[in-house]
Short mmCIF file of C-alpha atoms and ligand atoms in Angstrom, two decimals:
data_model
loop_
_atom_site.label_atom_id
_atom_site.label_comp_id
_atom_site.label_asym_id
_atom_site.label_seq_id
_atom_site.Cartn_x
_atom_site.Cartn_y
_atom_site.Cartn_z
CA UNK A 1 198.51 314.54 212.07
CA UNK A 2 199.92 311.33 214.29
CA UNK A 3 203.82 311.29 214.91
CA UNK A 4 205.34 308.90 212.16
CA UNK A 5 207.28 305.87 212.84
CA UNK A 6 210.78 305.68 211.41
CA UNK A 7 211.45 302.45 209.10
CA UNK A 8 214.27 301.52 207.23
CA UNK A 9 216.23 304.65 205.69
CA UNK A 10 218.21 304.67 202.08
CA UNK A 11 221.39 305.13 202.59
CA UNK A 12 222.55 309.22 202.64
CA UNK A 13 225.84 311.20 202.02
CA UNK A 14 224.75 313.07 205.60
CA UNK A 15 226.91 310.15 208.42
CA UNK A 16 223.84 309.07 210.74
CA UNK A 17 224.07 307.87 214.05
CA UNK A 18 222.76 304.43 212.95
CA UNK A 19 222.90 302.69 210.08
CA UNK A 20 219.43 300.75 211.24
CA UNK A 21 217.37 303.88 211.76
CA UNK A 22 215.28 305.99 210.20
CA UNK A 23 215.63 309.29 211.50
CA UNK A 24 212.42 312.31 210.66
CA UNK A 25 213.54 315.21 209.63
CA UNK A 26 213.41 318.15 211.92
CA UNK A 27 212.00 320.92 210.44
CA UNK A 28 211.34 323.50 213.68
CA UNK A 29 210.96 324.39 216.81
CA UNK A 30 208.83 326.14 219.19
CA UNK A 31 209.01 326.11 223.02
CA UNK A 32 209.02 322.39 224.60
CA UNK A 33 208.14 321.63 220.86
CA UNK A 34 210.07 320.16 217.59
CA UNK A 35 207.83 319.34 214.14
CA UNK A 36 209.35 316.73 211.88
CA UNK A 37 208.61 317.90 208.01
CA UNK A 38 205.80 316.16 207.13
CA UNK A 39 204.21 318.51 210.55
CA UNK A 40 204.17 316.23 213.38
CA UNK A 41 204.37 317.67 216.55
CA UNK A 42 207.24 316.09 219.23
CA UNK A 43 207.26 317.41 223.01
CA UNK A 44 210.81 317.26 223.94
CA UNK A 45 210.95 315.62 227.17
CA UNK A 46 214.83 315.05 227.44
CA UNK A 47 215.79 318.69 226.09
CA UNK A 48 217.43 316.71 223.00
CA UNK A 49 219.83 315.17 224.93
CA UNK A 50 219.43 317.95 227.96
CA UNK A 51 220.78 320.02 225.83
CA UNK A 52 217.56 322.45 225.76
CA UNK A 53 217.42 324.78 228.56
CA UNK A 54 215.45 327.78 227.68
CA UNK A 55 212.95 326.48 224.83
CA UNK A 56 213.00 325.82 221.33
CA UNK A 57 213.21 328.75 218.60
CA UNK A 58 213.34 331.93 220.35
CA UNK A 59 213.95 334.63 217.83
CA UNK A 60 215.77 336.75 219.81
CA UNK A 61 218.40 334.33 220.40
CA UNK A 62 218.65 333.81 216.82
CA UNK A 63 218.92 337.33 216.00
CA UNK A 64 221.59 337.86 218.53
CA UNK A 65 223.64 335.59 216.65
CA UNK A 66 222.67 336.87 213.02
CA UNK A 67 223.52 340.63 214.53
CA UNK A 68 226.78 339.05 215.51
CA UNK A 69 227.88 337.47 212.30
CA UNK A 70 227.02 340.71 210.57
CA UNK A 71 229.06 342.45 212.73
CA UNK A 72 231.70 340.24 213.35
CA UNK A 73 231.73 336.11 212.24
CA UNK A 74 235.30 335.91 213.76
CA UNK A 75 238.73 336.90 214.96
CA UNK A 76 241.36 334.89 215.88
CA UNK A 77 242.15 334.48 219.92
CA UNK A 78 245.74 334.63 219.51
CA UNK A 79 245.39 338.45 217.18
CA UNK A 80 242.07 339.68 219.39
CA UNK A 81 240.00 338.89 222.15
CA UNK A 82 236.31 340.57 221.67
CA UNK A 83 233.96 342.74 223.96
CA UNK A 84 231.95 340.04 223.62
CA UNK A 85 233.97 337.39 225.34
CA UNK A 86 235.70 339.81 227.98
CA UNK A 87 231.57 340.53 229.12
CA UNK A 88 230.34 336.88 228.62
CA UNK A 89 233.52 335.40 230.58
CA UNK A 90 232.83 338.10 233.06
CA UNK A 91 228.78 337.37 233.43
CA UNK A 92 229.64 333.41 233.37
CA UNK A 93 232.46 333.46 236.48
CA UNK A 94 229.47 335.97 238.37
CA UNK A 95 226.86 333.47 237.67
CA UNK A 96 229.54 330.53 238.74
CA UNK A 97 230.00 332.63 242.04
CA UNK A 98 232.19 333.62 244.76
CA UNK A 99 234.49 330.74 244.17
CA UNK A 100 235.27 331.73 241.10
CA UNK A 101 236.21 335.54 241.44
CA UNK A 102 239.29 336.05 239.95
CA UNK A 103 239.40 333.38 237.84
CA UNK A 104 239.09 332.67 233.65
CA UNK A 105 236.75 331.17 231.15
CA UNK A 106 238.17 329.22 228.39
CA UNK A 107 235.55 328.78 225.65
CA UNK A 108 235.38 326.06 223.27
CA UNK A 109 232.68 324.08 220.86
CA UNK A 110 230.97 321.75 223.20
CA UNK A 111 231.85 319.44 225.96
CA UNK A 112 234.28 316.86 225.16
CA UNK A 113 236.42 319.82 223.93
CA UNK A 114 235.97 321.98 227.20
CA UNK A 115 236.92 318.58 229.27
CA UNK A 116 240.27 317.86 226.91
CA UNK A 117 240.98 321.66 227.75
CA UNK A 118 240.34 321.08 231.26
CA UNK A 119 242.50 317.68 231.65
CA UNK A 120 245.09 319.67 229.86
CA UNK A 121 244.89 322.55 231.98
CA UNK A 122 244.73 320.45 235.16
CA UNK A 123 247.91 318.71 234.29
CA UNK A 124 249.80 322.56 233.27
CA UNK A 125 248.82 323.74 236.71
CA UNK A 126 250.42 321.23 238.30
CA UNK A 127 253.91 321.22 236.42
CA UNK A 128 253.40 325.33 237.22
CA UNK A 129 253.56 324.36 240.65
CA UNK A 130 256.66 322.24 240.59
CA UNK A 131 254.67 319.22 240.52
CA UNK A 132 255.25 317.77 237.24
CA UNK A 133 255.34 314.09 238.22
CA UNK A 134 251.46 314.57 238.17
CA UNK A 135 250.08 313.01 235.33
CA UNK A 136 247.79 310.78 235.97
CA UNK A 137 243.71 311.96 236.16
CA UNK A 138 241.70 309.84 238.31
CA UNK A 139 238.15 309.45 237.20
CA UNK A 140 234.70 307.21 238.17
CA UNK A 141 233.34 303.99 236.66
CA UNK A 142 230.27 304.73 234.51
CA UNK A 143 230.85 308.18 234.14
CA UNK A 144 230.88 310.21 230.98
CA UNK A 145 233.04 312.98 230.13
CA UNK A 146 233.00 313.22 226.19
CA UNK A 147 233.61 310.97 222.84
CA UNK A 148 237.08 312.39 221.79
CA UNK A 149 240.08 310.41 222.98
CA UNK A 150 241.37 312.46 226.09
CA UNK A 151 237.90 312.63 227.63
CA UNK A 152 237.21 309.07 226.38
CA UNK A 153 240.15 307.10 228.18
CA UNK A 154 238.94 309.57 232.02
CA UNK A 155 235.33 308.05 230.92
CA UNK A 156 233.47 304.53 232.02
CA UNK A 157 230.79 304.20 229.72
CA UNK A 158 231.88 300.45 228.79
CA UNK A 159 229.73 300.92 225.24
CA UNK A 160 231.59 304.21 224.12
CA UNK A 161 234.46 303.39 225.37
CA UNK A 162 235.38 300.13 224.76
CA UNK A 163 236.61 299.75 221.07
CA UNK A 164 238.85 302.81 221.27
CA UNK A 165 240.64 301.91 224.49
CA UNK A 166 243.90 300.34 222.68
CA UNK A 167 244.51 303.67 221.86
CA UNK A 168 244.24 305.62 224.91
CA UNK A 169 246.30 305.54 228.09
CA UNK A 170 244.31 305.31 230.93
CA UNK A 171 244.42 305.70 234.72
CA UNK A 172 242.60 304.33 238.03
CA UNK A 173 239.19 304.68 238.67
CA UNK A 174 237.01 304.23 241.26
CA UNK A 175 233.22 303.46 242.05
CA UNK A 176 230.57 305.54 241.02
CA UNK A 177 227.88 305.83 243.91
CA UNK A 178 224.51 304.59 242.69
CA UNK A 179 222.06 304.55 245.31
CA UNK A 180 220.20 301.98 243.54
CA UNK A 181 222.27 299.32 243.33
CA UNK A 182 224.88 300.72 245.98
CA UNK A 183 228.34 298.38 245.66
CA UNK A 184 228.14 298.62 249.66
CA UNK A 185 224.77 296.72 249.12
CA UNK A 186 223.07 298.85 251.73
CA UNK A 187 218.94 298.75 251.82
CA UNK A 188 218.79 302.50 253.39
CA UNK A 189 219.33 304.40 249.76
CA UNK A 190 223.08 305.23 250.84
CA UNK A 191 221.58 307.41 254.05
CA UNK A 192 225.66 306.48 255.08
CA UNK A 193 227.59 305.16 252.22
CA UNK A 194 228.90 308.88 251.25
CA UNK A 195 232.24 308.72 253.60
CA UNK A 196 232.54 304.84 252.16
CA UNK A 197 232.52 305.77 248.53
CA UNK A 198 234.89 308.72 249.50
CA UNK A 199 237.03 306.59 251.35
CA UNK A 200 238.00 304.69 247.84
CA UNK A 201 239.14 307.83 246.65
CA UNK A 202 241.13 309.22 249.73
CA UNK A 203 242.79 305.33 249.85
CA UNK A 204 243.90 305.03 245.88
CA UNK A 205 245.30 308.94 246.47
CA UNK A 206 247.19 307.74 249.58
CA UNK A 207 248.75 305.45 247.35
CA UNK A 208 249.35 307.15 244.02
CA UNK A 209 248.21 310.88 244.91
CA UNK A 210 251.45 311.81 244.14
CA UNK A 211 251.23 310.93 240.26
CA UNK A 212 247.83 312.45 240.20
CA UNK A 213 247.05 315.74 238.76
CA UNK A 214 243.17 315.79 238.78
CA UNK A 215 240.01 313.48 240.06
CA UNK A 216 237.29 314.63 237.61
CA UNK A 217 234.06 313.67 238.50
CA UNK A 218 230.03 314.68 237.42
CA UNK A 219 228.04 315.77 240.31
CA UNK A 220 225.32 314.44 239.20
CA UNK A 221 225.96 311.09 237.04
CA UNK A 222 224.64 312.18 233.51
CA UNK A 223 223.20 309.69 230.79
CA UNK A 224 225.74 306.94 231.46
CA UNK A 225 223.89 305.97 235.07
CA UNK A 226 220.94 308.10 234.54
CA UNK A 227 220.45 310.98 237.09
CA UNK A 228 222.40 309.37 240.01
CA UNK A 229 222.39 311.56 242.89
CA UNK A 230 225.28 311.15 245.26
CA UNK A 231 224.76 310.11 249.01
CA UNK A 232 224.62 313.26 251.31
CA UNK A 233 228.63 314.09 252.12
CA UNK A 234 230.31 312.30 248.98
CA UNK A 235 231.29 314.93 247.05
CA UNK A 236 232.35 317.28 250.10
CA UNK A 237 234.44 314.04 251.40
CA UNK A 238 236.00 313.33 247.95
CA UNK A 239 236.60 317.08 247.73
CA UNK A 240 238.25 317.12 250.84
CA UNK A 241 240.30 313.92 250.14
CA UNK A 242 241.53 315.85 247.01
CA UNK A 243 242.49 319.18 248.77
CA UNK A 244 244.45 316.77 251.33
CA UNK A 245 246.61 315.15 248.14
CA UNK A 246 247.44 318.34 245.86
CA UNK A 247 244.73 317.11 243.48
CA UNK A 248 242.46 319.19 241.55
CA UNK A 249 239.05 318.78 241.37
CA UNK A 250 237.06 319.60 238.02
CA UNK A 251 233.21 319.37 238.17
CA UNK A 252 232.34 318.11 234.93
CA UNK A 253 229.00 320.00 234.74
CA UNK A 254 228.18 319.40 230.81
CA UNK A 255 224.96 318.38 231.11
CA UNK A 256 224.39 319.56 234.90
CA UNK A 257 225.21 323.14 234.80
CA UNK A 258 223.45 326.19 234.09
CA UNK A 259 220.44 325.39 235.92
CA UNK A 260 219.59 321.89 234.91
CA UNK A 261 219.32 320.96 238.64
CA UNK A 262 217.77 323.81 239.97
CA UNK A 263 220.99 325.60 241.00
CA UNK A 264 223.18 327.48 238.72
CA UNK A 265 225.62 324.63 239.22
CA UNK A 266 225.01 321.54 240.63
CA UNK A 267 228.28 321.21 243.15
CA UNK A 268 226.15 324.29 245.10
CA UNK A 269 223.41 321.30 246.68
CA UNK A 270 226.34 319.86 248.41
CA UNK A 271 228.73 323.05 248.76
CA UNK A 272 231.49 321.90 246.95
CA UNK A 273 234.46 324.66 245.28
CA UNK A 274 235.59 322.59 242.93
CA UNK A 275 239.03 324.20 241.25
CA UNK A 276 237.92 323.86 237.32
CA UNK A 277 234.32 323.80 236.10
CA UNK A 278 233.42 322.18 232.70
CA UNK A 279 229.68 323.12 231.12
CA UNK A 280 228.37 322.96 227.87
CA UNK A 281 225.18 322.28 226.51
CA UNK A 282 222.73 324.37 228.65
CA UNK A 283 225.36 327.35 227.80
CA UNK A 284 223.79 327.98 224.45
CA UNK A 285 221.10 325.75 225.04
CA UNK A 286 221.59 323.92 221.56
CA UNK A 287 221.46 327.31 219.86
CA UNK A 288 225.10 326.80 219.28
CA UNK A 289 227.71 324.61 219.50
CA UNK A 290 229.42 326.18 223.06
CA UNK A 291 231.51 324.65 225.93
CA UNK A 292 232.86 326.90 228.92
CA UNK A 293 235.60 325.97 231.22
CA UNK A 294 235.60 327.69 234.42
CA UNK A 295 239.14 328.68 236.10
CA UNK A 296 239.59 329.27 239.82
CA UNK A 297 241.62 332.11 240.54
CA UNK A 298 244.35 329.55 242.06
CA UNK A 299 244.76 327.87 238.83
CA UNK A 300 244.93 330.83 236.80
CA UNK A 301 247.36 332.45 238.93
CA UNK A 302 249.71 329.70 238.83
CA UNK A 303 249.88 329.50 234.62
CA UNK A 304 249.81 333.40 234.67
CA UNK A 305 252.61 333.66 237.12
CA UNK A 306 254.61 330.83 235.61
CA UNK A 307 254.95 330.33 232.02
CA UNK A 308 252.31 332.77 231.21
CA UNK A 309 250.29 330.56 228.91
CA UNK A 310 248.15 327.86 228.40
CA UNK A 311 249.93 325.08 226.45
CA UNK A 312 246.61 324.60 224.03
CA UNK A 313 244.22 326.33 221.59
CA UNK A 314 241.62 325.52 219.59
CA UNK A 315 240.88 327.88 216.16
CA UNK A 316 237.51 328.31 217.38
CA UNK A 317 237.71 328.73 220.83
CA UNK A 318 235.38 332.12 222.23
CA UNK A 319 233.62 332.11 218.24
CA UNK A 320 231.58 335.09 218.37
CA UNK A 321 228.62 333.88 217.20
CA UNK A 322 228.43 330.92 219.68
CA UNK A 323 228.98 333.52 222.58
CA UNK A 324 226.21 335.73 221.29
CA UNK A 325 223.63 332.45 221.37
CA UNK A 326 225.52 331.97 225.14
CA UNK A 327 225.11 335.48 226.45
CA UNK A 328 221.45 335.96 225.41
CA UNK A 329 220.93 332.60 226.68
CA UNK A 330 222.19 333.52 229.87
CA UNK A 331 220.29 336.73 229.75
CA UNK A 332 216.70 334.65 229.03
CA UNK A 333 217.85 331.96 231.78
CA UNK A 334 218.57 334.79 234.15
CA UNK A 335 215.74 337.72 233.07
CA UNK A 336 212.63 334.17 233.21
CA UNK A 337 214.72 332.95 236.76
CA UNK A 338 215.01 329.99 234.90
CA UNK A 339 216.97 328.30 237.60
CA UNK A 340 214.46 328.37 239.75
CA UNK A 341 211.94 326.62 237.67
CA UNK A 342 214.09 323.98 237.19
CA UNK A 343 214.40 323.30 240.72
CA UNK A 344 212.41 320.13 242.48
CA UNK A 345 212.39 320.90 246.00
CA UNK A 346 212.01 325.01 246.33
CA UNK A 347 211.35 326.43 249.53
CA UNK A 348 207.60 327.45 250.57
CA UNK A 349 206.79 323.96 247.95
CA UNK A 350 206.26 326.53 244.84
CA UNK A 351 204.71 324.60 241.69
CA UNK A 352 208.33 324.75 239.84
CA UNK A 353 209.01 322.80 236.37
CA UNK A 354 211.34 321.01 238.58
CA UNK A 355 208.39 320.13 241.24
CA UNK A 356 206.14 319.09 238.62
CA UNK A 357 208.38 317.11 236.97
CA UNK A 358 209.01 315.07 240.11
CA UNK A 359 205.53 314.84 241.38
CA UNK A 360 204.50 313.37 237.53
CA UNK A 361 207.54 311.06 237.37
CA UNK A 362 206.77 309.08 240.70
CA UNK A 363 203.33 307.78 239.16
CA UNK A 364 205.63 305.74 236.71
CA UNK A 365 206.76 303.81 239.74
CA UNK A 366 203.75 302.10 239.53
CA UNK A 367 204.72 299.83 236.54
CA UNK A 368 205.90 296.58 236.77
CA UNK A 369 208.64 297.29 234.79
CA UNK A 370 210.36 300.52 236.64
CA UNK A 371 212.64 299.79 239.07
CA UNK A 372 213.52 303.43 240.08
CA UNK A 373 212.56 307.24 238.90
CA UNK A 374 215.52 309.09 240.30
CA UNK A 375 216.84 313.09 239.94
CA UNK A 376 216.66 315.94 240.70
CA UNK A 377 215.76 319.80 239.31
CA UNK A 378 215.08 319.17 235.34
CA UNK A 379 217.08 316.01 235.28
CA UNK A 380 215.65 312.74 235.88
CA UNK A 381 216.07 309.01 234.67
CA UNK A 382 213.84 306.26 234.80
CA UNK A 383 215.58 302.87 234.88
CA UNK A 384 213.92 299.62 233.86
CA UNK A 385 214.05 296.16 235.39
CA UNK A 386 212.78 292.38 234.71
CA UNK A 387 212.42 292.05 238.24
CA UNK A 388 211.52 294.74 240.78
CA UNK A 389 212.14 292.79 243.83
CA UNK A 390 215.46 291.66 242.48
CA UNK A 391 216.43 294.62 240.36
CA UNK A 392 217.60 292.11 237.37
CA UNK A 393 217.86 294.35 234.41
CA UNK A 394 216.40 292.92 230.74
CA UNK A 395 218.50 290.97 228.33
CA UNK A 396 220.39 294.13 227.08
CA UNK A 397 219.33 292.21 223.32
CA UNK A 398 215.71 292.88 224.35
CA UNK A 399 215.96 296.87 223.87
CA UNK A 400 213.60 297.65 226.41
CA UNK A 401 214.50 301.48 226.78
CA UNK A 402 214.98 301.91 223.42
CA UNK A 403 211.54 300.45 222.57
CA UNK A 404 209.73 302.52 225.34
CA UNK A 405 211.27 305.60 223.71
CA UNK A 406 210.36 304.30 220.43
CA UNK A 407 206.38 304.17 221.56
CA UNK A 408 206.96 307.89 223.28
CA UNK A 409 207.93 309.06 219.56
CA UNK A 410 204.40 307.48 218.00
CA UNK A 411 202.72 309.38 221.07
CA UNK A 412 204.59 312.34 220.09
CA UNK A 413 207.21 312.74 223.51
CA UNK A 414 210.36 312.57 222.88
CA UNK A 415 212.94 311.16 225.74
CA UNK A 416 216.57 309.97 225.36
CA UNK A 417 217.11 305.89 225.82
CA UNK A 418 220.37 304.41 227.49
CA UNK A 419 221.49 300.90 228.07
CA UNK A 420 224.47 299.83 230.12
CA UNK A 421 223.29 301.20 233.72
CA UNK A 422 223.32 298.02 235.87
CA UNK A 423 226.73 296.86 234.64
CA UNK A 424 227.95 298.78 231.46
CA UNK A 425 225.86 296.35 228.74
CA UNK A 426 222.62 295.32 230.94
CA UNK A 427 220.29 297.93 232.21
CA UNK A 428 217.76 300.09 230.75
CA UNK A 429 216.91 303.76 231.74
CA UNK A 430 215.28 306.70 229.86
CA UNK A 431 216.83 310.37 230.31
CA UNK A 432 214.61 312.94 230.95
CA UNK A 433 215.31 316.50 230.97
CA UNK A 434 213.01 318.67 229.52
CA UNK A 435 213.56 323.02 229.17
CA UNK A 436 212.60 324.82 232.20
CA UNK A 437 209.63 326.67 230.32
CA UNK A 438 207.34 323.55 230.05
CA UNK A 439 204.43 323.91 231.69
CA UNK A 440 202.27 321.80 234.38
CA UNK A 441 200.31 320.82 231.83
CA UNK A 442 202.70 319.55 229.52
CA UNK A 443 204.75 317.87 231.87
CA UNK A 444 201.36 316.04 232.93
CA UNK A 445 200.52 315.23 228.85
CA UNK A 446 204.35 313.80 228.23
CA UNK A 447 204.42 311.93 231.19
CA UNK A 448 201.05 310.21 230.73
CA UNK A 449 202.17 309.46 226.98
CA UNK A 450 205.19 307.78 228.70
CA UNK A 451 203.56 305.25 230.92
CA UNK A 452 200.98 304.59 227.84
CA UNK A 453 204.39 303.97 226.23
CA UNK A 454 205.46 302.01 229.01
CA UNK A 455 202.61 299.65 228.91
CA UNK A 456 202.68 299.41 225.38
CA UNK A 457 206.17 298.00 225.96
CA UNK A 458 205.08 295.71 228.60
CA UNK A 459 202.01 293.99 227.01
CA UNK A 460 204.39 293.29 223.96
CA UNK A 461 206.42 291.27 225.64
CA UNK A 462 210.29 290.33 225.41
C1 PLP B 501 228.89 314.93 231.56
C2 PLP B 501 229.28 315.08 230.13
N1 PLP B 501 230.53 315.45 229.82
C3 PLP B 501 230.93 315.63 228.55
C4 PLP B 501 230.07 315.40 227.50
C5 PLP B 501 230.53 315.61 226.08
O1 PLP B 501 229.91 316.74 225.56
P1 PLP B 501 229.74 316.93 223.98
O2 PLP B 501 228.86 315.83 223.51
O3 PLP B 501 229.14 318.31 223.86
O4 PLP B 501 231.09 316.87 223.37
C6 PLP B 501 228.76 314.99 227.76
C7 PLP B 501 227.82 314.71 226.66
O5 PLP B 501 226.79 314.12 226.82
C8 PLP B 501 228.35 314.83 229.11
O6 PLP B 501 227.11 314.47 229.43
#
């Protein structure tokens, strides 16, 4: 059977995303695959929305979590804490590493809530350390850290964000570097603009550092600028410039951590300890709704030396069941060295997800429509232009990312569309980050039903 095309949809009690779409309805999943309900097959090239780390429907995740609620659905964290979440947060800070021995998990639902806990806990350390005219939480331009308020107003995603910023306060930010279409306008992909990028940072904390409690930052840009990977020495430079200020540095690793890039986290490519760690989706790998946030000993220390407690709790925070998805998760990511397929650039050139993934993606270059294929491990974007030669981005009216993913869907890929790259409304890219567990062969199918998609897209004009 052919992959359907959504039309029109009657209106439901269940809230949709959009109004103007008709959505399929999942009905299951297998490995790299998900079947709508009338039985067409979907490879899922972007992981959901790299969400899926370990493959669709394995049954022994699910009947870790069924064992679980058998056992146990639930205790409250302020009457209990559980075996499970004294070994999980234990296994997560090992996996983490050496920089965070001694430290804490904090688990919550998903991402935006492990990034409020984080800004909140960021801010606590500080006024445990006598520094409680630290407020303020600098953050990037384009970046994304989650849709509730908190993580909203230390966001730049100019569509998300917009409407809801009367009701948030908000702080400085700086630029975002995007090799692509550097602010520095270099023409040597940023082979030198790391220091200049960190030099923003180090000058807005010379002048307000002193008000500032936190810099939170993704490694890796996510979906907002589509797999931007920093200039060699930015994040060790803005690291540094934090250290120098009495700023903390959370790596908001939601959508880069636990493997993604081909390293359990992706602050190890560039050697960067940052002090808190935020990661979600890969946790549970969309087999729960799970967020983590990852404590340094330092900042632990200081709450449980001074007041003695966090200032913040969530009913739901370490749910059992969500741990047990996490932990097995863990176990499959670890037991399959799942971290290592999803790298792009393993020593001794091994034929990883990661490497195939790469090696595939570069053909799309070709088109006259793709500007750039950037990434790295299992997360990749592919942005769109009018013009190569002068990277002018399409009408953002014109759809063009969404329409390319639309033609992936009739060819049966599925990848996740974005708009607002080039200057928050204009700019086109595609999000790719497909489980580690897809084969060469796969990859090779879903990426040659992408540039058929592409050219579809092309030959139909504006
Ligand atoms: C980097 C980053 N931070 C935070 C979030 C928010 O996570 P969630 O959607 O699970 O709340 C996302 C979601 O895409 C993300 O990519």
């Amino acid at each position: 059977m052919s992959p359907s095309t959504p039309t029109a949809a009657p209106r439901t009690a269940n809230f949709p995303r959009s109004f103007s779409k008709a959505y399929p309805v999942a009905s299951r999943g297998e490995g790299v695959y998900l079947w709508d309900a009338p039985g067409n097959r979907y490879l899922d090239f972007s992981g959901s929305a790299a969400v899926n780390f370990v493959g669709h429907g394995d049954a022994s995740i699910g009947r870790a979590m069924a064992e679980q609620a058998a056992h146990l659905e639930f205790a409250h964290t302020s009457q209990f804490t559980t075996a499970l979440a004294e070994e999980f947060a234990r296994e997560l800070l090992e996996f983490a590493g050496e920089g965070f021995r001694g430290g804490c998990v904090f688990f919550t639902c998903g991402g935006s809530e492990a990034v409020e806990s984080a800004l909140k806990l960021g801010r606590q350390y500080q006024v445990e350390v006598g520094e409680a005219g630290r407020s303020a939480i600098v953050s990037r331009r384009q970046a994304y850290h989650g849709a509730t308020l908190g993580a909203l107003a230390v966001s730049g995603n100019k569509r998300r964000r917009e409407m809801y910023l009367p009701m948030v306060r908000t702080f400085e930010q700086v630029a975002i570097p995007y090799r692509y279409r550097c602010a520095y306008d270099c023409a040597d992909g940023c082979a030198a603009c790391g220091e200049r990028y960190a030099d923003e940072l180090a000058a807005l904390l010379g002048r307000s550092g002193k008000d500032t409690a936190a810099f939170i930052f993704e490694p890796v840009s996510g979906a907002t600028l589509g797999a931007a990977v920093p200039p060699a020495g930015y994040l060790k430079a803005v690291s540094d410039a934090c250290a120098r200020h009495g700023v903390l540095t959370i790596a908001d690793e939601v959508m880069t951590g636990m493997g993604r890039t081909g390293r359990k986290f992706a602050v190890e490519h560039w050697d960067v300890h940052p002090d808190i760690l935020v990661t979600a989706k890969g946790i549970a790998s969309g087999y729960a709704p799970l967020g983590a946030v990852l404590a340094t000993k330092k900042v632990v220390d200081a709450l449980a030396r001074g007041s003695g407690a966090l200032v913040h709790g969530l009913t739901y925070n370490a749910h059992p069941v969500a741990l047990a998805a996490g932990r097995a998760v863990l176990a499959r990511i670890r037991k399959e060295g799942l971290v290592h397929a999803a790298d792009s650039a393993p020593a001794g050139g091994a034929r990883t997800a990661g490497a195939n993934v790469k090696r595939e993606l570069q053909r799309l270059a070709e088109h006259a429509s793709v500007g750039d294929v950037r990434g790295m491990g299992l997360l990749w974007a592919v942005e769109f232009v009018a013009e190569k030669k002068t990277k002018q981005p399409f009408p953002a009216e014109q759809q063009f990312a969404a329409r390319v993913a639309a033609a992936a869907f009739k060819r049966g890929v599925l990848v996740y569309p974005m708009q607002g790259c080039a200057d928050g409304i204009a700019g086109d890219h595609l999000l790719l980050a497909p489980p580690a567990i897809i084969s060469g062969e796969q990859i090779a199918w879903a990426v040659g039903q992408l540039s058929d998609a592409i050219k579809d897209v092309e030959a139909s004009g504006a």
